[in-house]
XYZ file of C-alpha atoms in Angstrom:
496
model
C -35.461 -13.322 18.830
C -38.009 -9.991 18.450
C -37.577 -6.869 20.371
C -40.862 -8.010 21.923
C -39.139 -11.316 24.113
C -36.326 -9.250 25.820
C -38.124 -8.972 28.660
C -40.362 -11.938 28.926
C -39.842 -14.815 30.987
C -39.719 -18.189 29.276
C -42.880 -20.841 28.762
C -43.385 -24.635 28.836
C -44.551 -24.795 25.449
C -41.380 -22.211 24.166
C -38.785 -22.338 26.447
C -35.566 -20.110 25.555
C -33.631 -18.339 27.601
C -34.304 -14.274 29.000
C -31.611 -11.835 27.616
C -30.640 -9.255 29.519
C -32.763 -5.965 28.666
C -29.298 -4.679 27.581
C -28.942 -7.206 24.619
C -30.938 -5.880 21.506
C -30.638 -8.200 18.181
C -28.865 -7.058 15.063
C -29.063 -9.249 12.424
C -26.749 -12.392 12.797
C -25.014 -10.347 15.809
C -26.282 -9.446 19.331
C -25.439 -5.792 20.628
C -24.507 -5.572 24.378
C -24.457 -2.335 26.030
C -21.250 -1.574 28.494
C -21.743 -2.393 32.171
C -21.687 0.267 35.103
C -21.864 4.035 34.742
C -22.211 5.635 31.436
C -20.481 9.820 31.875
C -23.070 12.325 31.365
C -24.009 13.225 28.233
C -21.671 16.017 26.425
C -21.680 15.957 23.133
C -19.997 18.684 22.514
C -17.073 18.216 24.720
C -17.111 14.632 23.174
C -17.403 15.974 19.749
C -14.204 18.036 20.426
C -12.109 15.130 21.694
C -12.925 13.131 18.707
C -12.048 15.855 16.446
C -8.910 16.634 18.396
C -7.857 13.041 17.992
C -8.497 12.775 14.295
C -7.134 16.003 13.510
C -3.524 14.746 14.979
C -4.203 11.328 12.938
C -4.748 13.321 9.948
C -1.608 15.701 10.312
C 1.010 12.662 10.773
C 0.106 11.597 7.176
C 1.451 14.867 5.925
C 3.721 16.531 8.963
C 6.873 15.153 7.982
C 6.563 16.354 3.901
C 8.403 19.486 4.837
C 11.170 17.551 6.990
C 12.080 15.276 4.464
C 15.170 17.116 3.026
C 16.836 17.307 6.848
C 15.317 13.615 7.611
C 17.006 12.467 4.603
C 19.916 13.994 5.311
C 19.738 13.010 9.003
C 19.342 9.645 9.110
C 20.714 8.850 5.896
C 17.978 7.929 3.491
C 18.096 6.984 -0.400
C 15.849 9.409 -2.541
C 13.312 6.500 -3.243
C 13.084 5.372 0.377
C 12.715 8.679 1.946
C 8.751 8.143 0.757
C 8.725 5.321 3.225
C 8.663 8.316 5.914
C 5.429 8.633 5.219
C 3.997 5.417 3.220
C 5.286 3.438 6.406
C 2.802 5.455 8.097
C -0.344 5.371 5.562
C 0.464 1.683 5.111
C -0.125 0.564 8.833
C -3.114 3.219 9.106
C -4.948 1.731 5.651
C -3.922 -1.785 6.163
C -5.350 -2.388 9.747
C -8.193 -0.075 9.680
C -10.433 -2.551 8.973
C -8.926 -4.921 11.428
C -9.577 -2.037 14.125
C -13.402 -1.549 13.407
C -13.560 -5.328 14.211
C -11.619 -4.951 17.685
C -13.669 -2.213 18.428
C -16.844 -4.644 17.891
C -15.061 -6.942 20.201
C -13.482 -5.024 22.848
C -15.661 -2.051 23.048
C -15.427 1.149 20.822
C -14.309 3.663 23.596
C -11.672 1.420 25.062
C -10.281 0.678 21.603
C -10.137 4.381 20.529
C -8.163 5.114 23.956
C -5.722 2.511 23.112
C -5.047 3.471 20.055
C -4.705 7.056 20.911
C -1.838 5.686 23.952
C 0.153 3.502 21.418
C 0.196 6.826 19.049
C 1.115 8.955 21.299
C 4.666 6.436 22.579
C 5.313 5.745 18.677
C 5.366 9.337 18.843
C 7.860 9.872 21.194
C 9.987 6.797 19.925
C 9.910 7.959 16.350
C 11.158 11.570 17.987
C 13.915 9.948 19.719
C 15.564 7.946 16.240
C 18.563 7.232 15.571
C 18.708 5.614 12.505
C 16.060 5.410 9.339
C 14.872 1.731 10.884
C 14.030 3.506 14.052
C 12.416 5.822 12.488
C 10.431 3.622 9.912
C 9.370 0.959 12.736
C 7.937 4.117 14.811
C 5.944 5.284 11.942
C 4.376 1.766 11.673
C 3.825 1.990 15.500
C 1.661 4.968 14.931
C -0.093 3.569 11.970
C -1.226 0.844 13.929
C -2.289 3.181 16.742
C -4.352 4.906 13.948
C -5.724 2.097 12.730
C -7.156 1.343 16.425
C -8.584 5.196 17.230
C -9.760 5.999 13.638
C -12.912 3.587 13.076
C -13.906 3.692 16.635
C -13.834 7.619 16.117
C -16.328 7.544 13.601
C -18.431 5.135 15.371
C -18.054 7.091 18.701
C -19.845 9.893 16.733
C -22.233 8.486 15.067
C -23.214 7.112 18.466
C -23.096 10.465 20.173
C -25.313 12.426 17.437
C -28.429 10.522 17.053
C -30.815 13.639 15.682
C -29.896 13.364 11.666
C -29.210 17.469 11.557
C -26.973 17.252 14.288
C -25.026 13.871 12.842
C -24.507 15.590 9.370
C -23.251 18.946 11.075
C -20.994 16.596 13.178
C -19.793 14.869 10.592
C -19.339 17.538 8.208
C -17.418 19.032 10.702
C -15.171 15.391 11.154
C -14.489 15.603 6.847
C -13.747 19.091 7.522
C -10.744 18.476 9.847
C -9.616 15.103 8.387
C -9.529 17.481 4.912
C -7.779 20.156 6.851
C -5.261 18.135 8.710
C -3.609 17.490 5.626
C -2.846 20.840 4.897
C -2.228 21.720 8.369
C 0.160 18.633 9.018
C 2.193 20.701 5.684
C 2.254 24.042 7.796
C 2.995 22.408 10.816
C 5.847 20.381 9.790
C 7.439 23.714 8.137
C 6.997 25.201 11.457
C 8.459 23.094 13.601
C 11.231 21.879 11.407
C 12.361 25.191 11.084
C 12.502 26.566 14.528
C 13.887 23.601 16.145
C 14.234 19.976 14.678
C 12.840 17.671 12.427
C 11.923 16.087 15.465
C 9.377 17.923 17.085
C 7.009 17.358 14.211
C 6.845 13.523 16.618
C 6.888 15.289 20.009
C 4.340 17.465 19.099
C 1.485 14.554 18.885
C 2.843 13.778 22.561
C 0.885 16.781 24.723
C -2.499 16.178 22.479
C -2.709 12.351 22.618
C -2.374 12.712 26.761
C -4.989 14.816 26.692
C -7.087 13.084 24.515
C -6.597 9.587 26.121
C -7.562 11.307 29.553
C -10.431 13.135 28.787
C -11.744 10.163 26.279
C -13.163 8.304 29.494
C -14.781 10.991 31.167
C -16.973 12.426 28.227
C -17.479 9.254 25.083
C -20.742 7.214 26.032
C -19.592 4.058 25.139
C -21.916 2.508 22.174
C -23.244 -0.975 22.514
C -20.603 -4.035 21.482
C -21.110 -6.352 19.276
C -20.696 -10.101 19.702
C -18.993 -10.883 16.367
C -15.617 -12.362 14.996
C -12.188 -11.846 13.908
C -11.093 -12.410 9.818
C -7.564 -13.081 10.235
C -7.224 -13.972 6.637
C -8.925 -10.869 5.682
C -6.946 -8.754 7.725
C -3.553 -10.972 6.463
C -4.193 -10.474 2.772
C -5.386 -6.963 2.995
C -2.436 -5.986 4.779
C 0.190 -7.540 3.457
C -1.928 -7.206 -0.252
C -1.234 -3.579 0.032
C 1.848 -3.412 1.275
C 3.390 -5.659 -1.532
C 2.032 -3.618 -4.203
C 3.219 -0.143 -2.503
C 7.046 -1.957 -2.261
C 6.839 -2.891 -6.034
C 6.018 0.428 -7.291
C 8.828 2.570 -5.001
C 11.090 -0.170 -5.779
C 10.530 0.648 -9.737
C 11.346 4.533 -9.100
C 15.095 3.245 -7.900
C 15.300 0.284 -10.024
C 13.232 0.387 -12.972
C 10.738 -2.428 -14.186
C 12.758 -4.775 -16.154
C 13.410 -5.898 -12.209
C 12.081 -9.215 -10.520
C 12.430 -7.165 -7.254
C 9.838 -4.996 -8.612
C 7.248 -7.161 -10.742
C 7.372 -10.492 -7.878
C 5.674 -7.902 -5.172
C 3.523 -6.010 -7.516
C 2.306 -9.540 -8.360
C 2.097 -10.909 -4.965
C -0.224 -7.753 -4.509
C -3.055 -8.041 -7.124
C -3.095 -11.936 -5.890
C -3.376 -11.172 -1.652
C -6.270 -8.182 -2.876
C -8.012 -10.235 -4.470
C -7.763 -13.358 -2.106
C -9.014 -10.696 -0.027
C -12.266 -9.361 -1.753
C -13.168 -13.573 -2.516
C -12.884 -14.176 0.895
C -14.817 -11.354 1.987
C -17.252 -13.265 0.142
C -17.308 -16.438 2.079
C -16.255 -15.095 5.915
C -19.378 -15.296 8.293
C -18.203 -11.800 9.643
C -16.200 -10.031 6.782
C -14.321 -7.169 7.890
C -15.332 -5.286 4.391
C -19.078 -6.087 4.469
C -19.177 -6.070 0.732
C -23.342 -4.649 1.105
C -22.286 -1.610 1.939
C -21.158 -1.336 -2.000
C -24.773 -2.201 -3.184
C -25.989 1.636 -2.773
C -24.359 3.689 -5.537
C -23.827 7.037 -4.358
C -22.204 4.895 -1.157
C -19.906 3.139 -3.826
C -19.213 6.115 -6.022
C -18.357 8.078 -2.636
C -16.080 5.184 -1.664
C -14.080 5.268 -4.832
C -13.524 9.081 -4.734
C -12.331 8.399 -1.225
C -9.281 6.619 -3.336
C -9.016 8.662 -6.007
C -9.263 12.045 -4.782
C -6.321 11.551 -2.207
C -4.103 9.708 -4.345
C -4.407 12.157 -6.523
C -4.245 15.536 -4.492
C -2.174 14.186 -1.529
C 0.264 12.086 -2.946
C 1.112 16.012 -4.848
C 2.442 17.615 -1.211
C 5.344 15.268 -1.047
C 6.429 16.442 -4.142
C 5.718 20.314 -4.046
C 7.368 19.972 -1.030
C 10.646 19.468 -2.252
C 10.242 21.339 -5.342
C 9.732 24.618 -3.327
C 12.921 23.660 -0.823
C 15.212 22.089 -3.175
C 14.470 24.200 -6.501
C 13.266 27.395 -5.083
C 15.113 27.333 -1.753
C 12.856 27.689 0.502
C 13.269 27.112 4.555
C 11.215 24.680 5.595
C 9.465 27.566 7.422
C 8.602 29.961 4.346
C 7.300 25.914 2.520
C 5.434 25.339 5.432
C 3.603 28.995 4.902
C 3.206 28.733 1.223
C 0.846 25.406 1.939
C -0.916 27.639 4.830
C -3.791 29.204 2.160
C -4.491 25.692 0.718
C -5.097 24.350 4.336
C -7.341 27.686 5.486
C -9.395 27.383 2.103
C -9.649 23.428 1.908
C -10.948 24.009 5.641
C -13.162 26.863 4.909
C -15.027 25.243 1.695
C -15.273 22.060 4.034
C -17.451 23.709 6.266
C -19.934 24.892 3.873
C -20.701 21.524 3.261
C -23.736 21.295 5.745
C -25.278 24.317 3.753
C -24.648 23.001 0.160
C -25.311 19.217 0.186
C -29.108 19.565 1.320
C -29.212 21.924 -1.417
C -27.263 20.638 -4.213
C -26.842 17.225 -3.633
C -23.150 15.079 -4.055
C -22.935 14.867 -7.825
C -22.794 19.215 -8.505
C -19.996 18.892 -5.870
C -18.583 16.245 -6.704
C -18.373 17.501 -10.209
C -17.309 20.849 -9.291
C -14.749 19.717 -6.672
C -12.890 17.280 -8.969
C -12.872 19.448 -11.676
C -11.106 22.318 -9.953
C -8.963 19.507 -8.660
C -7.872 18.865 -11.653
C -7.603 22.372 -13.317
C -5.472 22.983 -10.415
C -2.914 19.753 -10.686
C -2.881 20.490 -14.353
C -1.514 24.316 -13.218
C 1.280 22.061 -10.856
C 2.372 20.585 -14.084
C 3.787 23.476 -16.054
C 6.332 24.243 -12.791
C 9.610 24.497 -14.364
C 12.888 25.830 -12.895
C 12.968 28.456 -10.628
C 8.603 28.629 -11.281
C 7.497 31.413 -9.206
C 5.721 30.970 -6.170
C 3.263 34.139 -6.605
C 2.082 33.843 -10.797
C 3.270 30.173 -10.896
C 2.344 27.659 -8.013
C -0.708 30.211 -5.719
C -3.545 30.143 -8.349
C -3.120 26.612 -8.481
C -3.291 26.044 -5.054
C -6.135 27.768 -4.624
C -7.889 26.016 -7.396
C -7.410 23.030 -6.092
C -7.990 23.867 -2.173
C -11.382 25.034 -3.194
C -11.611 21.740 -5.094
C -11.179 19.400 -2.368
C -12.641 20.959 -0.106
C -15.855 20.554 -2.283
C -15.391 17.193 -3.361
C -14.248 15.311 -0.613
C -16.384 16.707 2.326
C -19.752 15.872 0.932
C -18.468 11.988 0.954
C -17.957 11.342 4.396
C -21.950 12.194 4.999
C -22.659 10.160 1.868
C -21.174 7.303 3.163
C -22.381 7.630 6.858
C -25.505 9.167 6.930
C -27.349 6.250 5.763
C -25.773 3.141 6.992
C -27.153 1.265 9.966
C -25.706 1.682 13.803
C -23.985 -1.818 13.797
C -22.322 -1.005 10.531
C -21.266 2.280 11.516
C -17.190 1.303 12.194
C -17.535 -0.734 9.347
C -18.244 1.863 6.732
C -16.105 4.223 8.569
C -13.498 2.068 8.811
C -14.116 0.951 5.272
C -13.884 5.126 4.355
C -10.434 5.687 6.218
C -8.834 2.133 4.532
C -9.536 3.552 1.113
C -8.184 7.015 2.050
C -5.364 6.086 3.510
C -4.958 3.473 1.184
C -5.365 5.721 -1.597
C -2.859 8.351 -0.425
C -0.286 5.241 -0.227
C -0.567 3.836 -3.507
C -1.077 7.725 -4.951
C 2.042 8.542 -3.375
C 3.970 4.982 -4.617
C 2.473 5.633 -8.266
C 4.076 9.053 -8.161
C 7.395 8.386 -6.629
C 7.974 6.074 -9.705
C 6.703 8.328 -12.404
C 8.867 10.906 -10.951
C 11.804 8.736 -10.496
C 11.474 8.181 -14.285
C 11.294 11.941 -15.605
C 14.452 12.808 -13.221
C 16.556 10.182 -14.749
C 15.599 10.773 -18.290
C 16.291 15.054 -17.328
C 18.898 14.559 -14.546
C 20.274 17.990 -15.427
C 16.729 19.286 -14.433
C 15.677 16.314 -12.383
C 13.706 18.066 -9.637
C 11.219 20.026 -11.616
C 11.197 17.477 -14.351
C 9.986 14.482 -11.437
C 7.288 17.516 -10.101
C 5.700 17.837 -13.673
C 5.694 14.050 -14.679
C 3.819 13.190 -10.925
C 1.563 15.906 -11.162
C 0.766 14.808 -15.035
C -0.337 11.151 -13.286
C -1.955 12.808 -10.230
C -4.382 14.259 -12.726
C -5.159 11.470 -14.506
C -6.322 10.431 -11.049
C -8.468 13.367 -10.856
C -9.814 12.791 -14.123
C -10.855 9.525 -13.184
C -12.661 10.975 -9.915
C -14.823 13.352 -12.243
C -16.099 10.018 -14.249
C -16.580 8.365 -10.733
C -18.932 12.045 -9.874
C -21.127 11.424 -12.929
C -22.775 8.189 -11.242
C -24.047 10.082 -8.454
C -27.988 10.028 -8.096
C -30.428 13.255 -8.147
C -30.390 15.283 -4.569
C -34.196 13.653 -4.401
C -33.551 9.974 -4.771
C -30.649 10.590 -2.166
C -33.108 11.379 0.268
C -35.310 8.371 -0.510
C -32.104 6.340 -0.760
């Protein structure tokens, strides 16, 4: 049906029934805007709940770095598992992202983004309250989950909010800023809070934020037109549980080697769910990866960045982490203040984002960003014992702050500047799954190339596993530069 029959009764010769002037087609699906009041329009009161909310989902992938020693010791963790702390997290978050766009389709955007923000905010306080590392895990999957509901939706809330195209890419530069900053922050944070009172508080902390959040979400997010559309269950099954094999197989191998059918069987089972997944993405009337979002190249090349660039520079925290506690002896306060330049520079090169991209275009950035990415995880890998902080791990640091700030900011407008409304959650849900999937398998990859160096050097086991992982996080890196070279010119961008 056109644009032109909304409104028009039906005739003899054509009957068919009158939509409501609320229902507007798109493509195979119908839009249907909310009933009853809409809240005035505030975008940037909006804008700042939406970035409050995403910069606590960001910080919980990285928070609880600094606490590991003390939640290891706590709660009694192995030296493989402990990565759990944070892959259980990442895992739930990557796995059902997808899933969540598709509820928010269903159930409305603004609803779903509340809801995920409330079941954060108790897995919060659970996870705070463990007593044991099961307690502890299951919360972290509980706020994964509630992750996986808020994040999509928060994308599509602002794409929804921002219609002019200056003021979406400023608002969305400003959304890659703090996702790219609440990964360093979530480091400071966690050294912080650990130090001055428990472990703990790095969970109770999320508790004040997400009530706020949740409250204020009704009053000020215009609620964006829902789509009539379906659930993939056996999309969101073999995604899920496709991911979450693989991750198992790989820490498994850092504790048990691969000569292990514990290890290989899951890794297996993995690369078979995935791609049971991407085939019947293919056939499913409503995928939950709409695969035509890959057709546009700076779209795909910005996708697969999304992968590497975190798996490569994230996955490198959990490790520098220790190194500077359990080699140099830090408190988990002075750690937490030796990541705070990295977070204030990845932050502050984020930002400049809305200046350079209209100028420069992705692939300079790109280029430049994953270089310096690399230069600095190469610098990481000559840490030996006793490195020091000021001559040995700083200039890195800043290296590769600047460096992802550069390259991973630009993506996020890549990827959503150009796609249509109705596939905004998609693609932004589609962004966040490879992110967070990214950081999970990054992390999983290291953890066993790690494991490997400290057993072969167990006399120097902790700065042996730190140069090994951050030898394989720049392979990553390197692979993100070839990944920059596909981007178009800055003028077939525009035209794109």
């Amino acid at each position: 049906m056109s644009e032109r029959t909304l409104n028009t009764a039906p005739t003899a010769t054509a009957p068919r029934p009158v939509l409501p002037p609320a229902a507007v087609e798109a493509g195979s699906r119908r839009d249907v805007a909310p009933p009853g009041p809409e809240p005035r329009a505030r975008p940037g009161l909006a804008l700042a709940v939406i970035l409050s909310a995403q910069l606590m989902l960001m910080i919980d992938a990285t928070v609880m770095n600094v606490a590991v020693p003390r939640i290891e010791a706590g709660l009694h963790f192995s030296s493989a598992s402990i990565a759990w702390v944070m892959d259980a997290y990442t895992l739930a978050f990557g796995g059902l992202l997808l899933l969540g766009g598709r509820l928010g389709d269903l159930f409305g955007r603004r609803r779903l983004f509340i809801l995920g923000i409330v079941v954060f905010t108790l897995a919060s306080l659970a996870g705070g309250l463990a007593t044991g590392s099961a307690w502890l895990l299951t919360a972290r999957v509980a706020q994964g989950v509630g992750a996986a509901m808020a994040g999509p939706s928060a994308l599509a809330l602002l794409n929804s909010t921002f219609t002019d195209p200056r003021a979406r890419m400023r608002a969305l530069a400003l959304f890659s800023g703090v996702s790219s900053a609440g990964f360093g922050v979530g480091l400071v944070l966690g050294g912080v809070l650990t130090d001055a009172g428990s472990w703990r508080w790095v969970m109770f902390i999320n508790i004040p934020f997400g009530v706020l959040a949740a409250a204020l979400a009704g009053r000020v997010l215009r609620q964006p037109a829902r789509h009539e559309t379906s659930l993939d269950v056996l999309g969101a099954l073999t995604a899920t549980f496709g991911v979450g094999t693989l991750v198992y197989g790989l820490i498994h191998a850092a504790s048990s080697g691969w000569g292990n059918t514990v290890t290989i069987a899951p890794i297996a089972a993995g690369v078979v769910l995935l791609t049971a997944f991407v085939y019947s993405q293919t056939r499913a009337t409503h995928p939950l990866l709409p695969l035509h979002l890959f057709k546009d190249r700076n779209r795909a090349a910005a996708y697969a960045n999304y992968m590497l660039g975190p798996a490569a520079g994230f996955g490198s925290f959990f490790f520098l982490s220790q190194y500077l506690q359990e080699d140099l002896h830090y408190s988990p306060l002075r750690t937490g203040f030796a990541f705070l330049p990295m977070s204030a520079i990845i932050f502050t090169a984020s930002r400049l984002t809305p200046r350079l991209l209209p100028r420069f275009g992705p692939k300079p950035m790109a280029l430049t960003g994953c270089v310096l990415l690399l230069i600095g995880l190469l610098g990481f890998a000559q840490v030996g014992e006793h490195t020091s902080y000021a001559t040995g791990l700083l200039w890195p640091m800043i290296v590769m702050a600047v460096g992802m700030g550069l390259a991973f900011s630009p993506l996020t407008v890549v990827i959503m500047s150009s796609v249509r409304p109705q596939d905004a959650a998609a693609a932004g849900g589609t962004m966040q799954t490879l992110q967070q999937t990214g950081v999970s398998l990054g992390l999983a990859v290291l953890v066993t190339v790690s494991g490997s160096a400290a057993r072969a050097h167990p006399a120097t086991a902790i700065s042996s596993g730190t140069h090994a992982a951050m030898l394989a996080a720049a392979v990553a890196a390197a692979a993100s530069i070839l990944v920059g070279l596909t981007f178009r010119k800055p003028k077939e961008v525009n035209e794109g």
